[in-house]
Amino acid sequence: MNLIETFQGFVAQVPELVQPLIVALAGAIPFIEGEGAVSIGIIGGIHPVVAAIAAMVGNFLCVAVLVIASSGARTAIVNRSRSREAVLAGTSGGVESVPAESERGGARREKFQRAFERYGVPGVSLLGPLLLPTQFTATMLAAAGVGKVRILIWQAVAIIGWTTIVAVIVGSAVYAIR
């Protein structure tokens, strides 16, 4: 049994009050996200609006935690790197060499950087779910130095948009069958 079927089973078995929490939990998982979670909720019998809101909240909360953590980590690394460079410049005048990235990681980073330069934060956020989970896209934006508020605003727009589109499609299909 796969993860989506497991969540659908949970939704069908728990009391109505707990069902949106399960949908929100599913929305926090990469590759399921808001789009998959709203489908799980609607197919599991939750009203489409309730399922959509729960899926959006779960997905956004996960993204927000990752953006805040990634931004904090980036700030710490940049500050440490700057202080190390200042110490090295003051003592020996040289700078330590940085080990090269793996070819695979470097290629991914380069693809992301090209898309980021071409489409900016709005484009990467809105088109990102077609290729990568919002959690990955948001973390890469934070690692690139984009401000937390800007990332969170555009990720919220993307999560709301994509989850709403999927909710309308799945809700229409489910209610057409019934």
PDB file of C-alpha atoms in Angstrom, residues 7-146:
ATOM      1  CA  PHE A   7      -3.696   8.702   4.085  1.00  0.00           C
ATOM      2  CA  GLN A   8      -6.991   8.049   2.292  1.00  0.00           C
ATOM      3  CA  GLY A   9      -7.602   5.121   4.613  1.00  0.00           C
ATOM      4  CA  PHE A  10      -6.866   7.281   7.661  1.00  0.00           C
ATOM      5  CA  VAL A  11      -9.231   9.987   6.457  1.00  0.00           C
ATOM      6  CA  ALA A  12     -12.046   7.496   6.020  1.00  0.00           C
ATOM      7  CA  GLN A  13     -11.506   5.880   9.457  1.00  0.00           C
ATOM      8  CA  VAL A  14     -11.115   8.827  11.830  1.00  0.00           C
ATOM      9  CA  PRO A  15     -13.801  11.164  13.190  1.00  0.00           C
ATOM     10  CA  GLU A  16     -14.752  14.137  11.010  1.00  0.00           C
ATOM     11  CA  LEU A  17     -13.041  16.593  13.346  1.00  0.00           C
ATOM     12  CA  VAL A  18      -9.648  14.872  12.873  1.00  0.00           C
ATOM     13  CA  GLN A  19      -9.884  14.416   9.088  1.00  0.00           C
ATOM     14  CA  PRO A  20      -8.620  17.908   8.179  1.00  0.00           C
ATOM     15  CA  LEU A  21      -5.574  17.347  10.424  1.00  0.00           C
ATOM     16  CA  ILE A  22      -4.656  14.255   8.440  1.00  0.00           C
ATOM     17  CA  VAL A  23      -5.042  16.207   5.199  1.00  0.00           C
ATOM     18  CA  ALA A  24      -2.814  18.963   6.623  1.00  0.00           C
ATOM     19  CA  LEU A  25      -0.214  16.378   7.630  1.00  0.00           C
ATOM     20  CA  ALA A  26      -0.267  14.946   4.104  1.00  0.00           C
ATOM     21  CA  GLY A  27       0.161  18.472   2.715  1.00  0.00           C
ATOM     22  CA  ALA A  28       3.400  18.837   4.656  1.00  0.00           C
ATOM     23  CA  ILE A  29       5.011  15.864   2.902  1.00  0.00           C
ATOM     24  CA  PRO A  30       7.131  16.655  -0.173  1.00  0.00           C
ATOM     25  CA  PHE A  31       5.737  15.263  -3.434  1.00  0.00           C
ATOM     26  CA  ILE A  32       2.249  14.969  -1.871  1.00  0.00           C
ATOM     27  CA  GLU A  33       1.979  18.652  -0.895  1.00  0.00           C
ATOM     28  CA  GLY A  34      -1.233  20.646  -1.101  1.00  0.00           C
ATOM     29  CA  GLU A  35      -2.213  19.213  -4.470  1.00  0.00           C
ATOM     30  CA  GLY A  36      -2.030  15.577  -3.387  1.00  0.00           C
ATOM     31  CA  ALA A  37      -3.425  16.267   0.065  1.00  0.00           C
ATOM     32  CA  VAL A  38      -6.535  18.005  -1.264  1.00  0.00           C
ATOM     33  CA  SER A  39      -7.126  15.026  -3.552  1.00  0.00           C
ATOM     34  CA  ILE A  40      -6.756  12.651  -0.596  1.00  0.00           C
ATOM     35  CA  GLY A  41      -9.229  14.691   1.434  1.00  0.00           C
ATOM     36  CA  ILE A  42     -11.854  15.062  -1.282  1.00  0.00           C
ATOM     37  CA  ILE A  43     -11.679  11.401  -2.291  1.00  0.00           C
ATOM     38  CA  GLY A  44     -11.793  10.507   1.422  1.00  0.00           C
ATOM     39  CA  GLY A  45     -15.115  12.330   1.739  1.00  0.00           C
ATOM     40  CA  ILE A  46     -14.156  15.735   3.155  1.00  0.00           C
ATOM     41  CA  HIS A  47     -15.892  18.807   1.711  1.00  0.00           C
ATOM     42  CA  PRO A  48     -13.597  20.277  -1.004  1.00  0.00           C
ATOM     43  CA  VAL A  49     -13.286  23.688   0.688  1.00  0.00           C
ATOM     44  CA  VAL A  50     -12.310  22.153   4.039  1.00  0.00           C
ATOM     45  CA  ALA A  51      -9.879  19.757   2.323  1.00  0.00           C
ATOM     46  CA  ALA A  52      -8.318  22.605   0.329  1.00  0.00           C
ATOM     47  CA  ILE A  53      -7.825  24.839   3.366  1.00  0.00           C
ATOM     48  CA  ALA A  54      -6.333  21.990   5.411  1.00  0.00           C
ATOM     49  CA  ALA A  55      -3.992  20.994   2.562  1.00  0.00           C
ATOM     50  CA  MET A  56      -2.863  24.590   2.033  1.00  0.00           C
ATOM     51  CA  VAL A  57      -2.212  25.136   5.743  1.00  0.00           C
ATOM     52  CA  GLY A  58      -0.202  21.924   6.089  1.00  0.00           C
ATOM     53  CA  ASN A  59       1.865  22.634   2.986  1.00  0.00           C
ATOM     54  CA  PHE A  60       2.492  26.272   3.886  1.00  0.00           C
ATOM     55  CA  LEU A  61       3.457  25.573   7.507  1.00  0.00           C
ATOM     56  CA  CYS A  62       6.059  23.056   6.369  1.00  0.00           C
ATOM     57  CA  VAL A  63       7.426  25.494   3.778  1.00  0.00           C
ATOM     58  CA  ALA A  64       7.527  28.316   6.354  1.00  0.00           C
ATOM     59  CA  VAL A  65       9.511  26.207   8.832  1.00  0.00           C
ATOM     60  CA  LEU A  66      11.982  25.198   6.116  1.00  0.00           C
ATOM     61  CA  VAL A  67      12.403  28.760   4.838  1.00  0.00           C
ATOM     62  CA  ILE A  68      13.032  30.109   8.333  1.00  0.00           C
ATOM     63  CA  ALA A  69      15.514  27.323   9.093  1.00  0.00           C
ATOM     64  CA  SER A  70      17.273  27.627   5.717  1.00  0.00           C
ATOM     65  CA  SER A  71      17.547  31.402   5.973  1.00  0.00           C
ATOM     66  CA  GLY A  72      18.983  31.097   9.471  1.00  0.00           C
ATOM     67  CA  ALA A  73      21.483  28.470   8.335  1.00  0.00           C
ATOM     68  CA  ARG A  74      22.524  30.579   5.349  1.00  0.00           C
ATOM     69  CA  THR A  75      23.015  33.642   7.548  1.00  0.00           C
ATOM     70  CA  ALA A  76      25.155  31.640   9.972  1.00  0.00           C
ATOM     71  CA  ILE A  77      27.272  30.208   7.150  1.00  0.00           C
ATOM     72  CA  VAL A  78      27.746  33.586   5.460  1.00  0.00           C
ATOM     73  CA  ASN A  79      28.702  35.247   8.756  1.00  0.00           C
ATOM     74  CA  ARG A  80      31.124  32.442   9.613  1.00  0.00           C
ATOM     75  CA  SER A  81      32.638  32.575   6.148  1.00  0.00           C
ATOM     76  CA  ARG A  82      33.078  36.359   6.346  1.00  0.00           C
ATOM     77  CA  SER A  83      34.713  36.183   9.754  1.00  0.00           C
ATOM     78  CA  ARG A  84      37.021  33.393   8.549  1.00  0.00           C
ATOM     79  CA  GLU A  85      38.003  35.441   5.483  1.00  0.00           C
ATOM     80  CA  ALA A  86      38.686  38.450   7.704  1.00  0.00           C
ATOM     81  CA  VAL A  87      40.937  36.376   9.961  1.00  0.00           C
ATOM     82  CA  LEU A  88      42.766  34.819   7.014  1.00  0.00           C
ATOM     83  CA  ALA A  89      43.187  38.177   5.305  1.00  0.00           C
ATOM     84  CA  GLY A  90      44.595  39.644   8.509  1.00  0.00           C
ATOM     85  CA  THR A  91      47.128  36.867   9.152  1.00  0.00           C
ATOM     86  CA  SER A  92      48.412  35.311   5.955  1.00  0.00           C
ATOM     87  CA  GLY A  93      46.769  37.348   3.221  1.00  0.00           C
ATOM     88  CA  GLY A  94      45.448  34.200   1.552  1.00  0.00           C
ATOM     89  CA  VAL A  95      42.062  32.630   1.236  1.00  0.00           C
ATOM     90  CA  GLU A  96      41.350  28.933   1.736  1.00  0.00           C
ATOM     91  CA  SER A  97      40.200  27.013  -1.292  1.00  0.00           C
ATOM     92  CA  VAL A  98      36.651  25.721  -1.241  1.00  0.00           C
ATOM     93  CA  PRO A  99      36.161  22.089  -2.281  1.00  0.00           C
ATOM     94  CA  ALA A 100      34.331  21.663  -5.581  1.00  0.00           C
ATOM     95  CA  GLU A 101      30.672  20.606  -5.521  1.00  0.00           C
ATOM     96  CA  SER A 102      29.772  17.160  -6.778  1.00  0.00           C
ATOM     97  CA  GLU A 103      28.907  17.135 -10.469  1.00  0.00           C
ATOM     98  CA  ARG A 104      25.307  16.117  -9.803  1.00  0.00           C
ATOM     99  CA  GLY A 105      24.732  18.751  -7.104  1.00  0.00           C
ATOM    100  CA  GLY A 106      26.441  21.376  -9.227  1.00  0.00           C
ATOM    101  CA  ALA A 107      24.230  20.595 -12.219  1.00  0.00           C
ATOM    102  CA  ARG A 108      21.048  20.885 -10.127  1.00  0.00           C
ATOM    103  CA  ARG A 109      22.236  24.136  -8.620  1.00  0.00           C
ATOM    104  CA  GLU A 110      23.073  25.459 -12.075  1.00  0.00           C
ATOM    105  CA  LYS A 111      19.602  24.537 -13.432  1.00  0.00           C
ATOM    106  CA  PHE A 112      17.940  26.222 -10.488  1.00  0.00           C
ATOM    107  CA  GLN A 113      20.158  29.302 -10.898  1.00  0.00           C
ATOM    108  CA  ARG A 114      19.280  29.594 -14.613  1.00  0.00           C
ATOM    109  CA  ALA A 115      15.554  29.316 -13.869  1.00  0.00           C
ATOM    110  CA  PHE A 116      15.897  31.781 -11.014  1.00  0.00           C
ATOM    111  CA  GLU A 117      17.718  34.317 -13.193  1.00  0.00           C
ATOM    112  CA  ARG A 118      15.210  33.875 -16.013  1.00  0.00           C
ATOM    113  CA  TYR A 119      11.926  33.854 -14.083  1.00  0.00           C
ATOM    114  CA  GLY A 120      12.744  35.380 -10.695  1.00  0.00           C
ATOM    115  CA  VAL A 121      11.132  34.449  -7.406  1.00  0.00           C
ATOM    116  CA  PRO A 122       7.546  34.644  -8.737  1.00  0.00           C
ATOM    117  CA  GLY A 123       8.252  32.385 -11.708  1.00  0.00           C
ATOM    118  CA  VAL A 124      10.254  29.822  -9.756  1.00  0.00           C
ATOM    119  CA  SER A 125       7.596  29.739  -7.035  1.00  0.00           C
ATOM    120  CA  LEU A 126       4.637  29.474  -9.402  1.00  0.00           C
ATOM    121  CA  LEU A 127       6.195  27.052 -11.889  1.00  0.00           C
ATOM    122  CA  GLY A 128       8.295  25.131  -9.368  1.00  0.00           C
ATOM    123  CA  PRO A 129       5.543  22.664  -8.330  1.00  0.00           C
ATOM    124  CA  LEU A 130       5.539  21.300 -11.885  1.00  0.00           C
ATOM    125  CA  LEU A 131       9.074  19.974 -11.332  1.00  0.00           C
ATOM    126  CA  LEU A 132       9.947  20.054  -7.627  1.00  0.00           C
ATOM    127  CA  PRO A 133       8.090  20.119  -4.336  1.00  0.00           C
ATOM    128  CA  THR A 134       7.514  23.594  -2.920  1.00  0.00           C
ATOM    129  CA  GLN A 135       9.646  22.621   0.070  1.00  0.00           C
ATOM    130  CA  PHE A 136      12.697  22.121  -2.181  1.00  0.00           C
ATOM    131  CA  THR A 137      12.070  25.264  -4.213  1.00  0.00           C
ATOM    132  CA  ALA A 138      11.610  27.423  -1.115  1.00  0.00           C
ATOM    133  CA  THR A 139      14.743  26.011   0.520  1.00  0.00           C
ATOM    134  CA  MET A 140      16.808  26.703  -2.603  1.00  0.00           C
ATOM    135  CA  LEU A 141      15.473  30.258  -2.777  1.00  0.00           C
ATOM    136  CA  ALA A 142      16.453  30.812   0.865  1.00  0.00           C
ATOM    137  CA  ALA A 143      19.897  29.336   0.189  1.00  0.00           C
ATOM    138  CA  ALA A 144      20.266  31.750  -2.732  1.00  0.00           C
ATOM    139  CA  GLY A 145      19.784  34.642  -0.324  1.00  0.00           C
ATOM    140  CA  VAL A 146      16.246  35.705  -1.217  1.00  0.00           C
TER     141      VAL A 146
END
